[in-house]
Short mmCIF file of C-alpha atoms in Angstrom, two decimals:
data_model
loop_
_atom_site.label_atom_id
_atom_site.label_comp_id
_atom_site.label_asym_id
_atom_site.label_seq_id
_atom_site.Cartn_x
_atom_site.Cartn_y
_atom_site.Cartn_z
CA UNK A 17 0.00 0.00 0.00
CA UNK A 18 1.56 3.26 -1.18
CA UNK A 19 0.15 6.33 0.59
CA UNK A 20 0.88 9.71 -0.98
CA UNK A 21 2.48 12.48 1.06
CA UNK A 22 1.72 15.97 -0.21
CA UNK A 23 3.68 19.19 0.17
CA UNK A 24 4.26 22.57 -1.45
CA UNK A 25 2.14 23.48 -4.47
CA UNK A 26 0.26 20.18 -4.29
CA UNK A 27 -1.08 21.12 -0.86
CA UNK A 28 -2.24 24.46 -2.21
CA UNK A 29 -4.07 22.70 -5.05
CA UNK A 30 -5.69 20.37 -2.54
CA UNK A 31 -6.82 23.40 -0.54
CA UNK A 32 -8.39 24.94 -3.64
CA UNK A 33 -10.23 21.75 -4.60
CA UNK A 34 -11.42 21.28 -1.03
CA UNK A 35 -12.60 24.87 -0.75
CA UNK A 36 -14.45 24.51 -4.05
CA UNK A 37 -16.30 21.48 -2.65
CA UNK A 38 -17.03 23.33 0.60
CA UNK A 39 -18.34 26.32 -1.36
CA UNK A 40 -20.66 24.14 -3.42
CA UNK A 41 -22.00 22.44 -0.29
CA UNK A 42 -22.70 25.85 1.25
CA UNK A 43 -24.43 26.98 -1.96
CA UNK A 44 -26.70 23.93 -1.91
CA UNK A 45 -27.45 24.45 1.79
CA UNK A 46 -28.66 27.98 1.04
CA UNK A 47 -31.27 26.63 -1.40
CA UNK A 48 -32.70 23.70 0.60
CA UNK A 49 -36.40 23.95 1.44
CA UNK A 50 -39.43 21.67 1.48
CA UNK A 51 -40.52 20.80 -2.04
CA UNK A 52 -36.98 20.74 -3.42
CA UNK A 53 -36.21 17.42 -5.12
CA UNK A 54 -32.95 15.58 -4.80
CA UNK A 55 -32.65 15.95 -8.59
CA UNK A 56 -32.68 19.73 -8.02
CA UNK A 57 -29.72 19.28 -5.66
CA UNK A 58 -27.89 17.28 -8.33
CA UNK A 59 -28.44 20.08 -10.85
CA UNK A 60 -27.25 22.76 -8.41
CA UNK A 61 -24.08 20.80 -7.69
CA UNK A 62 -23.46 20.33 -11.40
CA UNK A 63 -23.87 24.05 -12.13
CA UNK A 64 -22.03 25.42 -9.10
CA UNK A 65 -19.09 23.06 -9.53
CA UNK A 66 -18.71 24.26 -13.13
CA UNK A 67 -18.89 27.91 -12.01
CA UNK A 68 -15.94 27.22 -9.72
CA UNK A 69 -13.94 25.69 -12.58
CA UNK A 70 -14.22 22.13 -11.32
CA UNK A 71 -15.83 18.83 -12.22
CA UNK A 72 -18.03 16.63 -10.00
CA UNK A 73 -15.74 13.76 -8.97
CA UNK A 74 -18.61 11.38 -8.22
CA UNK A 75 -20.21 11.48 -11.68
CA UNK A 76 -19.38 8.18 -13.39
CA UNK A 77 -17.18 6.92 -10.53
CA UNK A 78 -17.54 3.12 -10.75
CA UNK A 79 -20.72 3.82 -12.71
CA UNK A 80 -22.35 6.18 -10.19
CA UNK A 81 -25.02 8.05 -12.21
CA UNK A 82 -25.12 11.46 -10.48
CA UNK A 83 -22.93 14.37 -9.38
CA UNK A 84 -23.76 14.14 -5.68
CA UNK A 85 -25.02 11.68 -3.07
CA UNK A 86 -28.28 12.71 -1.36
CA UNK A 87 -29.15 10.49 1.61
CA UNK A 88 -32.43 11.13 3.47
CA UNK A 89 -33.53 9.86 6.85
CA UNK A 90 -32.77 6.10 7.00
CA UNK A 91 -30.45 6.21 3.97
CA UNK A 92 -26.91 5.78 5.26
CA UNK A 93 -25.01 6.85 2.13
CA UNK A 94 -24.90 6.82 -1.68
CA UNK A 95 -28.49 7.93 -2.15
CA UNK A 96 -29.08 8.65 -5.86
CA UNK A 97 -30.82 11.95 -6.70
CA UNK A 98 -34.32 11.45 -8.08
CA UNK A 99 -36.83 13.89 -9.58
CA UNK A 100 -39.58 12.09 -7.69
CA UNK A 101 -37.96 12.49 -4.27
CA UNK A 102 -39.04 15.71 -2.55
CA UNK A 103 -37.84 17.10 0.74
CA UNK A 104 -40.56 17.52 3.35
CA UNK A 105 -40.62 19.16 6.76
CA UNK A 106 -39.12 16.86 9.35
CA UNK A 107 -36.58 15.26 6.99
CA UNK A 108 -32.87 15.07 7.55
CA UNK A 109 -30.68 14.85 4.45
CA UNK A 110 -26.97 14.34 3.91
CA UNK A 111 -25.47 16.08 0.88
CA UNK A 112 -22.07 14.69 -0.12
CA UNK A 113 -20.04 16.84 -2.55
CA UNK A 114 -16.70 15.95 -4.13
CA UNK A 115 -14.96 18.33 -6.53
CA UNK A 116 -12.05 17.73 -8.89
CA UNK A 117 -10.12 20.92 -9.61
CA UNK A 118 -6.72 21.18 -11.28
CA UNK A 119 -6.16 17.44 -10.92
CA UNK A 120 -6.96 17.20 -7.18
CA UNK A 121 -10.08 16.21 -5.25
CA UNK A 122 -11.82 17.67 -2.20
CA UNK A 123 -14.63 15.80 -0.41
CA UNK A 124 -17.12 17.05 2.17
CA UNK A 125 -20.64 16.41 3.42
CA UNK A 126 -23.14 17.56 6.01
CA UNK A 127 -26.56 16.49 7.21
CA UNK A 128 -29.27 19.17 7.25
CA UNK A 129 -32.52 19.39 9.23
CA UNK A 130 -35.51 20.47 7.13
CA UNK A 131 -37.82 22.58 9.27
CA UNK A 132 -39.06 21.23 12.59
CA UNK A 133 -37.65 17.74 13.09
CA UNK A 134 -38.10 15.11 15.77
CA UNK A 135 -35.87 15.00 18.83
CA UNK A 136 -34.43 11.74 17.50
CA UNK A 137 -33.52 13.41 14.21
CA UNK A 138 -31.92 16.33 15.98
CA UNK A 139 -29.98 13.99 18.25
CA UNK A 140 -28.53 11.78 15.52
CA UNK A 141 -27.39 14.79 13.50
CA UNK A 142 -25.69 16.28 16.54
CA UNK A 143 -24.00 13.01 17.49
CA UNK A 144 -22.76 12.38 13.92
CA UNK A 145 -21.23 15.85 13.72
CA UNK A 146 -19.50 15.43 17.06
CA UNK A 147 -18.25 11.98 16.08
CA UNK A 148 -16.58 13.42 12.99
CA UNK A 149 -14.98 16.14 15.08
CA UNK A 150 -13.82 13.62 17.71
CA UNK A 151 -12.09 11.60 15.00
CA UNK A 152 -10.41 14.66 13.56
CA UNK A 153 -9.25 15.80 17.01
CA UNK A 154 -6.85 12.85 17.40
CA UNK A 155 -5.18 13.25 14.00
CA UNK A 156 -1.51 14.26 14.03
CA UNK A 157 1.86 13.00 12.84
CA UNK A 158 2.66 9.77 14.71
CA UNK A 159 -0.91 8.96 15.74
CA UNK A 160 -2.34 5.63 14.67
CA UNK A 161 -5.15 5.09 12.19
CA UNK A 162 -7.06 3.13 14.84
CA UNK A 163 -7.08 6.19 17.10
CA UNK A 164 -9.56 7.86 14.73
CA UNK A 165 -12.05 5.00 14.74
CA UNK A 166 -11.73 4.48 18.47
CA UNK A 167 -12.53 8.14 19.22
CA UNK A 168 -15.58 8.02 16.96
CA UNK A 169 -16.87 4.71 18.29
CA UNK A 170 -16.39 5.67 21.93
CA UNK A 171 -18.47 8.82 21.53
CA UNK A 172 -21.21 7.14 19.51
CA UNK A 173 -21.58 4.35 22.08
CA UNK A 174 -21.63 6.85 24.93
CA UNK A 175 -24.56 8.56 23.20
CA UNK A 176 -26.43 5.29 22.62
CA UNK A 177 -25.81 5.28 18.86
CA UNK A 178 -23.92 2.94 16.53
CA UNK A 179 -21.31 3.38 13.79
CA UNK A 180 -21.52 1.74 10.37
CA UNK A 181 -18.48 -0.48 9.89
CA UNK A 182 -18.76 -1.41 6.20
CA UNK A 183 -17.85 2.07 4.91
CA UNK A 184 -15.01 4.34 6.03
CA UNK A 185 -12.98 7.35 5.10
CA UNK A 186 -10.17 7.18 2.60
CA UNK A 187 -7.06 8.75 1.26
CA UNK A 188 -7.65 11.48 -1.29
CA UNK A 189 -5.54 13.61 -3.61
CA UNK A 190 -4.93 12.87 -7.28
CA UNK A 191 -7.57 10.13 -6.83
CA UNK A 192 -10.95 10.57 -5.22
CA UNK A 193 -10.49 7.31 -3.30
CA UNK A 194 -7.04 5.98 -2.45
CA UNK A 195 -5.22 4.35 0.44
CA UNK A 196 -5.49 4.20 3.34
CA UNK A 197 -9.02 3.17 4.29
CA UNK A 198 -10.00 5.08 7.44
CA UNK A 199 -12.16 2.86 9.71
CA UNK A 200 -14.68 4.65 11.90
CA UNK A 201 -14.46 1.99 14.58
CA UNK A 202 -11.27 0.59 16.04
CA UNK A 203 -8.77 0.25 18.82
CA UNK A 204 -6.43 2.97 20.00
CA UNK A 205 -2.79 2.34 19.10
CA UNK A 206 -3.66 0.03 16.19
CA UNK A 207 -3.19 0.50 12.46
CA UNK A 208 -0.60 2.40 10.46
CA UNK A 209 1.11 5.51 11.77
CA UNK A 210 -0.11 8.79 10.34
CA UNK A 211 2.54 10.96 8.73
CA UNK A 212 2.67 14.66 7.91
CA UNK A 213 1.49 15.21 4.36
CA UNK A 214 -1.15 12.47 4.34
CA UNK A 215 -4.57 13.67 3.19
CA UNK A 216 -7.59 11.73 4.44
CA UNK A 217 -11.34 11.98 4.81
CA UNK A 218 -13.04 11.45 8.15
CA UNK A 219 -16.74 10.72 7.49
CA UNK A 220 -18.49 8.53 10.08
CA UNK A 221 -21.98 7.25 9.33
CA UNK A 222 -23.83 7.08 12.63
CA UNK A 223 -27.14 5.25 13.17
CA UNK A 224 -29.76 5.90 15.81
CA UNK A 225 -30.40 2.16 16.01
CA UNK A 226 -28.25 -0.82 15.13
CA UNK A 227 -25.22 -0.56 12.81
CA UNK A 228 -26.54 -3.16 10.34
CA UNK A 229 -27.12 -2.02 6.77
CA UNK A 230 -28.36 -3.33 3.43
CA UNK A 231 -27.91 -2.17 -0.16
CA UNK A 232 -30.98 -1.62 -2.33
CA UNK A 233 -31.55 -3.14 -5.76
CA UNK A 234 -30.02 -0.11 -7.52
CA UNK A 235 -26.65 -1.33 -6.27
CA UNK A 236 -25.81 1.99 -4.60
CA UNK A 237 -28.31 3.14 -1.99
CA UNK A 238 -27.35 1.97 1.49
CA UNK A 239 -30.06 1.96 4.18
CA UNK A 240 -30.25 1.01 7.85
CA UNK A 241 -31.49 -2.56 8.24
CA UNK A 242 -33.83 -1.58 11.08
CA UNK A 243 -35.16 1.58 9.40
CA UNK A 244 -33.61 3.87 12.01
CA UNK A 245 -32.31 7.34 11.18
CA UNK A 246 -28.71 7.78 10.03
CA UNK A 247 -26.54 10.88 9.70
CA UNK A 248 -23.07 11.67 8.39
CA UNK A 249 -20.56 14.52 8.33
CA UNK A 250 -17.30 14.62 6.39
CA UNK A 251 -14.15 16.70 6.06
CA UNK A 252 -10.98 16.34 4.01
CA UNK A 253 -7.97 16.82 6.30
CA UNK A 254 -4.22 17.23 5.93
CA UNK A 255 -2.05 15.60 8.60
CA UNK A 256 0.45 18.05 10.11
CA UNK A 257 3.22 17.64 12.74
CA UNK A 258 1.07 18.89 15.61
CA UNK A 259 -2.44 18.08 14.39
CA UNK A 260 -4.22 18.57 11.12
CA UNK A 261 -5.60 21.18 8.76
CA UNK A 262 -9.26 20.85 7.82
CA UNK A 263 -9.08 21.57 4.11
CA UNK A 264 -12.86 21.62 3.60
CA UNK A 265 -13.59 24.00 6.48
CA UNK A 266 -16.15 26.44 5.01
CA UNK A 267 -15.47 30.17 5.04
CA UNK A 268 -18.65 30.67 7.08
CA UNK A 269 -20.09 28.06 9.43
CA UNK A 270 -22.84 26.02 7.76
CA UNK A 271 -26.31 26.44 9.16
CA UNK A 272 -27.61 22.89 9.49
CA UNK A 273 -31.15 23.95 10.37
CA UNK A 274 -33.21 24.88 7.32
CA UNK A 275 -35.92 27.29 8.45
CA UNK A 276 -39.27 26.88 6.68
#
């Protein structure tokens, strides 16, 4: 397994790609409202990515048919945008944007609350966001890959939630998905050592119920086996000597609550 280490102008290009993805996610967030279809979101991502000089990394990746993943309520990940799927008050929806710009990729996602949502919906979104941040907080040169998953899993379990094990974060750079795989569960002190210059995504998928999942007949859409709510947050990060740089940190904090 060969893991790329980035420096100099490559890091700056990674920053630009990551900021483009973050900007597109913020643009989509500003337009979410009940009645919007997930196909509308796909079109907005397509248009905004082009305005920023990039290309949607997800389109055509291993045959994926859209520019963005839109995952509502019990959908864990890889939800395919659909003109017949409308947002309604009380939904939660994850929007996962990846942008290729100047030969580099940036990847980010957030889960949004559409209008007044249930306490369970609010709780799973909050826990998923904090799990991502807990994983990021342990990243630094010399830490172990297992430290990330352990931090995420410990927090999720403390909050009475579960973490999906079948999907993890990944290396990113010239490729959208590269080594290493970043597990969101694990044991502290296990796994490879992180090194300055590695670029990874941290993107835990956290379920309100059990961690079990199934994939629908379309071959992409992943749902919770028990029908419970699921939420996800993601950043692209650069490992540094004393911590990490969050490359997809938006210029302004995202508002996760969509008033309507």
